[in-house]
XYZ file of C-alpha atoms in Angstrom:
467
model
C 32.495 9.105 20.551
C 29.519 10.287 18.508
C 26.021 9.631 19.840
C 23.878 8.641 16.868
C 20.095 8.794 16.494
C 18.214 7.104 13.638
C 15.234 8.576 11.787
C 13.306 6.236 9.494
C 11.269 8.540 7.270
C 8.814 6.784 4.955
C 6.890 8.826 2.407
C 4.388 7.853 -0.242
C 7.065 7.252 -2.883
C 10.240 6.413 -0.938
C 11.739 5.814 2.472
C 15.158 6.375 3.959
C 17.237 5.868 7.074
C 19.031 9.003 8.228
C 21.507 9.093 11.084
C 21.765 12.308 13.056
C 24.233 13.506 15.667
C 25.484 16.708 17.288
C 28.945 18.006 16.374
C 30.442 21.426 17.212
C 27.031 22.691 18.255
C 25.367 21.735 14.973
C 23.137 18.865 13.888
C 24.728 16.610 11.286
C 22.976 14.120 8.995
C 23.985 11.060 7.014
C 21.588 9.160 4.786
C 22.636 5.520 4.963
C 19.806 3.639 3.248
C 16.996 4.371 0.785
C 14.157 2.301 -0.636
C 11.125 2.757 -2.860
C 7.489 2.844 -1.828
C 4.155 2.954 -3.607
C 0.742 1.366 -3.725
C 0.021 -1.812 -5.673
C -3.261 -3.271 -6.869
C -4.505 -6.254 -4.840
C -8.004 -7.710 -5.228
C -8.957 -4.519 -7.058
C -7.785 -2.285 -4.185
C -4.782 0.055 -3.963
C -2.643 -1.360 -1.154
C 0.636 -0.722 0.655
C 3.268 -3.468 0.831
C 3.797 -3.398 4.589
C 5.710 -6.702 4.718
C 8.236 -5.347 2.232
C 8.445 -1.964 3.953
C 9.128 -3.610 7.293
C 11.920 -5.660 5.749
C 13.380 -2.432 4.347
C 13.298 -0.936 7.854
C 15.268 -3.943 9.091
C 17.683 -3.738 6.142
C 18.465 -0.116 6.936
C 19.067 -0.958 10.584
C 21.503 -3.674 9.499
C 23.320 -0.984 7.530
C 23.987 0.828 10.827
C 25.701 -2.310 12.089
C 27.759 -2.627 8.888
C 28.922 0.967 9.206
C 29.730 0.602 12.898
C 27.369 3.494 13.684
C 24.962 2.068 16.238
C 22.237 4.565 17.199
C 21.091 4.994 20.795
C 17.491 5.399 19.648
C 15.312 5.356 16.561
C 11.853 6.446 15.508
C 9.650 6.042 12.431
C 7.435 8.616 10.736
C 5.091 8.105 7.774
C 2.079 9.675 6.079
C -1.242 9.977 7.937
C -4.725 8.390 8.069
C -3.886 4.806 6.947
C -4.017 1.922 9.422
C -4.135 -1.815 9.991
C -6.635 -3.742 12.103
C -5.300 -6.777 13.946
C -7.262 -9.802 15.142
C -6.829 -11.689 18.407
C -3.722 -13.387 16.977
C -2.243 -10.032 15.881
C -2.806 -10.867 12.217
C -3.890 -8.143 9.798
C -7.564 -8.251 8.866
C -8.186 -7.668 5.168
C -5.919 -5.838 2.743
C -3.514 -3.046 3.698
C -5.557 -0.503 1.753
C -4.083 2.955 1.078
C -5.704 6.376 1.126
C -5.827 6.770 -2.674
C -8.118 3.738 -3.028
C -11.705 4.365 -4.095
C -13.279 2.360 -1.261
C -14.270 5.569 0.538
C -16.472 6.765 -2.342
C -19.813 7.742 -0.797
C -18.652 6.978 2.733
C -18.787 10.643 3.712
C -22.547 10.600 3.117
C -22.799 7.469 5.283
C -21.041 9.309 8.116
C -23.267 12.378 7.656
C -26.361 10.218 8.154
C -25.221 10.144 11.800
C -23.438 13.479 12.233
C -23.312 16.497 9.942
C -20.075 17.779 8.440
C -20.377 20.960 10.505
C -20.949 19.110 13.791
C -18.133 16.684 12.987
C -15.760 19.603 12.407
C -16.891 21.275 15.643
C -16.001 18.058 17.509
C -12.670 17.251 15.837
C -11.409 20.363 14.039
C -10.163 18.190 11.165
C -10.718 19.185 7.542
C -12.900 17.130 5.233
C -10.811 14.751 3.145
C -12.498 11.655 1.711
C -9.530 9.473 2.705
C -9.575 10.375 6.423
C -9.607 7.394 8.774
C -13.181 8.141 9.825
C -14.378 7.489 6.240
C -12.039 4.534 5.719
C -13.503 2.920 8.846
C -17.005 3.473 7.499
C -15.877 1.626 4.349
C -14.692 -1.272 6.530
C -17.962 -1.265 8.487
C -20.065 -1.302 5.313
C -17.941 -3.582 3.128
C -16.323 -5.870 5.734
C -18.356 -5.753 8.957
C -16.700 -9.013 10.022
C -13.347 -7.192 10.188
C -14.769 -4.391 12.323
C -16.194 -6.974 14.718
C -13.078 -9.165 14.890
C -10.572 -6.314 15.346
C -8.747 -6.238 18.667
C -6.213 -3.536 17.760
C -6.061 -0.579 15.371
C -2.581 0.705 14.601
C -1.694 3.527 12.246
C 1.172 2.811 9.861
C 4.054 4.058 12.063
C 2.397 2.524 15.130
C 2.354 -0.831 13.344
C 6.059 -0.700 12.497
C 6.938 0.374 16.049
C 4.875 -2.582 17.301
C 6.751 -5.023 15.047
C 10.039 -3.690 16.451
C 9.104 -3.569 20.142
C 5.919 -5.544 20.756
C 4.316 -2.378 22.187
C 0.869 -1.352 20.922
C 0.206 2.385 21.148
C -1.315 5.107 18.987
C 0.866 8.201 18.631
C -1.049 11.464 19.075
C -0.024 13.498 16.002
C -0.768 10.598 13.660
C -4.053 9.785 15.381
C -5.389 13.331 14.966
C -5.253 12.986 11.162
C -7.968 10.337 11.379
C -10.723 12.764 12.530
C -11.558 10.802 15.685
C -9.618 12.750 18.347
C -11.005 15.644 20.398
C -8.883 18.826 20.251
C -10.287 19.725 23.682
C -9.538 16.537 25.654
C -6.695 15.578 23.261
C -7.927 11.989 23.542
C -10.081 9.666 21.450
C -13.678 10.815 21.002
C -15.255 7.558 22.160
C -18.768 9.031 22.034
C -18.260 9.757 18.319
C -17.058 6.183 17.775
C -20.211 4.877 19.482
C -22.405 7.124 17.344
C -20.831 5.754 14.161
C -20.854 2.137 15.310
C -17.091 1.713 15.312
C -15.413 -0.872 17.522
C -13.879 1.468 20.100
C -12.103 -1.383 21.912
C -9.537 -1.608 19.097
C -8.115 1.867 19.698
C -4.951 2.032 21.807
C -3.682 4.476 24.391
C -2.539 7.772 22.848
C 1.111 8.624 23.515
C 3.018 11.826 22.801
C 6.170 12.345 20.706
C 9.168 11.591 22.880
C 7.605 8.493 24.460
C 10.149 5.697 24.910
C 8.665 2.323 23.937
C 11.735 0.482 25.221
C 14.120 -1.792 23.376
C 13.793 -4.089 20.383
C 12.309 -7.561 20.734
C 14.848 -10.371 21.087
C 13.983 -11.562 17.582
C 14.710 -8.147 16.052
C 17.902 -7.776 18.095
C 19.196 -11.052 16.677
C 18.371 -9.970 13.139
C 19.942 -6.490 13.219
C 22.775 -7.265 15.627
C 22.170 -4.628 18.305
C 19.616 -3.105 20.652
C 18.434 0.487 21.084
C 15.499 2.464 22.454
C 12.537 3.092 20.186
C 11.435 6.672 20.861
C 8.324 7.734 18.975
C 8.738 11.038 17.144
C 5.814 13.045 15.828
C 5.027 10.010 13.684
C 2.927 11.954 11.203
C 5.572 13.217 8.801
C 4.144 16.730 8.733
C 4.253 16.843 12.532
C 7.969 16.088 12.361
C 8.535 18.534 9.496
C 6.857 21.394 11.364
C 9.015 20.700 14.418
C 12.011 21.376 12.148
C 10.841 24.813 10.943
C 13.907 26.964 11.746
C 12.151 29.908 13.409
C 10.998 30.884 16.890
C 9.001 34.061 16.262
C 5.347 34.082 15.172
C 5.648 36.147 11.975
C 5.546 33.303 9.465
C 3.445 30.735 7.674
C 5.016 27.347 6.901
C 4.672 24.996 3.970
C 5.796 21.413 4.429
C 6.383 20.692 0.765
C 6.609 17.202 -0.672
C 4.105 14.810 -2.219
C 1.576 16.960 -0.364
C 1.885 20.632 0.524
C 0.771 21.315 4.081
C 0.442 25.059 4.579
C -0.357 26.586 7.929
C 0.436 28.075 11.317
C 1.534 26.632 14.644
C -1.001 27.485 17.346
C -1.693 26.722 20.989
C -5.458 26.337 20.573
C -7.610 24.692 17.916
C -10.089 26.722 15.844
C -13.203 24.616 15.278
C -15.402 27.518 14.167
C -17.915 27.410 11.316
C -15.749 29.785 9.228
C -12.703 27.553 9.714
C -14.819 24.620 8.528
C -15.981 26.576 5.455
C -12.350 27.267 4.543
C -11.533 23.564 5.063
C -8.658 24.318 7.418
C -7.570 21.623 9.831
C -6.272 21.406 13.400
C -3.848 18.481 13.439
C -1.885 17.616 16.544
C 1.727 18.684 16.858
C 4.674 18.239 19.198
C 3.903 19.072 22.839
C 0.166 19.461 22.117
C 0.725 22.356 19.714
C -1.760 22.491 16.836
C -0.835 22.471 13.165
C -3.523 24.794 11.819
C -3.197 24.133 8.106
C -4.647 23.271 4.739
C -3.790 20.060 2.927
C -2.891 20.990 -0.678
C -2.290 18.430 -3.438
C 1.378 19.456 -3.676
C 4.146 17.970 -5.782
C 2.199 14.726 -6.245
C 0.951 16.231 -9.494
C 4.410 16.946 -10.887
C 5.758 13.605 -9.577
C 3.000 11.792 -11.456
C 3.641 13.702 -14.686
C 7.362 12.955 -14.398
C 6.591 9.218 -14.153
C 4.346 9.485 -17.215
C 7.330 10.860 -19.129
C 9.250 7.712 -18.031
C 11.278 9.609 -15.383
C 13.417 10.902 -18.248
C 13.934 14.271 -16.565
C 14.983 15.354 -13.089
C 12.851 17.824 -11.157
C 15.443 20.558 -11.739
C 15.193 20.001 -15.479
C 11.396 20.059 -15.352
C 11.515 23.360 -13.427
C 13.807 24.789 -16.112
C 11.424 23.695 -18.892
C 8.500 25.236 -17.008
C 10.375 28.523 -16.597
C 10.998 28.697 -20.366
C 7.231 28.804 -21.038
C 6.273 30.725 -17.909
C 3.762 32.883 -19.791
C 1.544 29.905 -20.665
C -1.776 31.191 -19.234
C -3.790 28.147 -18.112
C -4.513 27.281 -14.473
C -6.181 24.381 -12.637
C -7.545 23.979 -9.114
C -4.662 22.155 -7.420
C -7.060 20.947 -4.712
C -9.614 19.359 -7.034
C -10.211 15.717 -6.075
C -9.849 14.775 -9.766
C -6.067 15.028 -9.220
C -6.011 12.685 -6.198
C -5.532 9.435 -8.146
C -6.249 9.875 -11.883
C -5.387 7.151 -14.354
C -3.080 9.641 -16.074
C -2.165 12.983 -14.449
C -0.924 14.538 -17.708
C -4.222 13.844 -19.440
C -6.188 14.981 -16.366
C -4.441 18.375 -16.361
C -5.100 18.722 -20.088
C -8.755 17.765 -19.614
C -9.215 20.279 -16.792
C -7.842 23.062 -19.021
C -9.955 21.946 -21.981
C -13.168 21.770 -19.919
C -12.618 25.275 -18.530
C -12.052 26.738 -21.995
C -8.362 27.469 -21.490
C -5.431 26.679 -23.811
C -4.481 23.004 -23.451
C -0.808 22.399 -22.503
C 0.998 19.993 -24.811
C 4.686 19.930 -23.883
C 6.145 18.799 -20.570
C 7.224 22.385 -19.894
C 3.700 23.717 -20.472
C 2.128 21.035 -18.285
C 4.674 21.723 -15.536
C 4.189 25.486 -15.634
C 0.406 25.010 -15.347
C 0.939 22.848 -12.254
C 3.594 25.040 -10.603
C 1.723 28.295 -11.246
C -1.547 26.777 -10.050
C 0.173 25.617 -6.862
C 1.664 29.080 -6.225
C -1.752 30.683 -6.671
C -3.267 28.111 -4.314
C -0.588 29.013 -1.746
C -1.455 32.716 -2.113
C -5.165 32.036 -1.600
C -4.471 29.848 1.430
C -2.149 32.490 2.942
C -4.995 35.013 2.786
C -7.355 32.526 4.465
C -4.869 31.849 7.257
C -4.391 35.584 7.770
C -8.154 36.080 7.930
C -8.478 33.425 10.637
C -5.448 34.707 12.565
C -6.590 38.329 12.323
C -3.143 39.472 11.217
C -0.668 39.387 8.344
C 2.618 37.477 8.125
C 5.793 38.717 6.469
C 7.357 35.465 5.320
C 6.772 31.829 4.441
C 9.100 29.024 5.515
C 9.138 26.165 3.008
C 10.608 22.969 4.423
C 10.916 19.478 2.961
C 11.969 18.191 -0.448
C 9.854 20.777 -2.258
C 12.118 23.519 -0.882
C 14.481 22.530 -3.727
C 11.939 23.584 -6.386
C 13.462 26.994 -7.133
C 10.989 27.898 -9.865
C 8.040 27.131 -7.577
C 9.663 29.134 -4.753
C 10.034 32.147 -7.070
C 6.411 31.815 -8.202
C 5.284 31.535 -4.575
C 7.147 34.729 -3.628
C 5.487 36.556 -6.543
C 2.001 35.175 -5.863
C 2.007 35.704 -2.078
C 4.117 38.911 -2.079
C 5.989 37.458 0.892
C 9.619 36.624 1.534
C 10.256 32.889 1.072
C 12.760 31.040 3.273
C 13.430 27.630 1.697
C 15.005 24.848 3.764
C 15.913 22.591 5.347
C 14.997 20.016 2.718
C 15.300 17.068 5.137
C 12.827 18.646 7.564
C 10.852 15.486 8.321
C 13.925 13.465 9.279
C 15.324 16.444 11.210
C 12.075 16.783 13.169
C 12.076 13.043 13.851
C 15.649 13.274 15.166
C 14.815 16.415 17.144
C 12.095 14.626 19.118
C 14.583 11.883 19.985
C 17.275 14.421 20.910
C 14.851 16.390 23.100
C 14.029 13.148 24.927
C 17.763 12.450 25.349
C 18.481 15.950 26.677
C 20.568 17.147 23.719
C 18.251 20.187 23.714
C 16.483 21.663 26.718
C 13.446 22.877 24.760
C 11.984 23.189 21.264
C 13.176 26.781 20.856
C 16.800 25.757 21.417
C 16.443 22.918 18.904
C 15.021 25.269 16.257
C 17.881 27.717 16.763
C 20.341 24.875 16.197
C 18.452 23.744 13.084
C 18.636 27.299 11.696
C 22.408 27.332 12.173
C 22.954 23.778 10.916
C 21.282 23.790 7.494
C 21.195 25.972 4.399
C 18.216 28.329 4.143
C 17.742 30.126 0.800
C 15.780 33.382 0.761
C 13.583 34.512 -2.175
C 12.366 38.099 -2.178
C 8.774 38.944 -3.003
């Protein structure tokens, strides 16, 4: 009888339930449920629909029952930095505001009135991003001080969903590190920093590691879905799970977790909180088993996803890649990390404006716009690879691209050309695979991470692009 594990992987644009199991020495996957996600405007703020997302989690679990494939455990991963604050009655305070909202405008300067950017980086090792939890909390403190005062619990997005399923309130380590309030030395909350900034430190929960078993479902949830299982937290930050699924055990590679965002970096045992690392805006996010994800957060396929929507989703990503390849000599480039591309009213017009303002030819067709974005991304990858090599004091021969973006063949070819490195693309379901891997390690399916990565390499297609 097959022993199933359930990964609920929720990204910025969609979520899905994927069952995983071991068969003939290989990991097998089956996607059983999919749902949409996105931010909506509420009271002038960009917000997540957490009530709807939770119902989708339940719906997907019911699908397991329908199929007669009851998992022994499950875990949820999502994006980073966003959170809810609960009052004494466990009700959410305020709106469920998302990271693309403008409420953090100017909040970095508010934080720097207390601690400089350089000193903050030396304490946390986390790159400056205006949407980090530390700046979102400053927005709450300034705009809704009553919420900061009334909060009894802070839960990041996956923590909140795990709490609704189990009644257990914890903060998972890899997710928490994205907020810029965890010490890479103690690997615990930096309570002194919270005091300095005037944040309510009582609302933060105990940090737990991937592989922690939160126990079974509440009786109410059991009745609704028709079964019980263990809830085992994975690396709940989706990149933490994706990096766990990189199918390699040597140290001669850089990885890119490619999706809405592109997270490009190295796996390291120690954090680098040096001034040079801060200047390069590299980050030291927590990983499985206290490894560090030393990486740069790059805008990623969000740009091309947005453009596709603006063309009424009339073309698939494969078709867009083909159109881009047809006009590959179009010369214009943009800075893929410019904050202007974080949440523009219209991405197509923003790309055109950036080209116009820099005196370059303005792309007009979908193919031209796409080739500007893809080529700009590849050049950003090449620049970041050089920065990572500088900080590591060595060169790397290949890049492993995991996640949905591994399917973007045109971008993979451009990345090989720009970086002059061999590209290994796949697996595409890296986040779900990493989520399942953490559960399977807890269950003893694998004895250690290295064994799991060997199995992943043998279980999924990896396509190689030569430099």
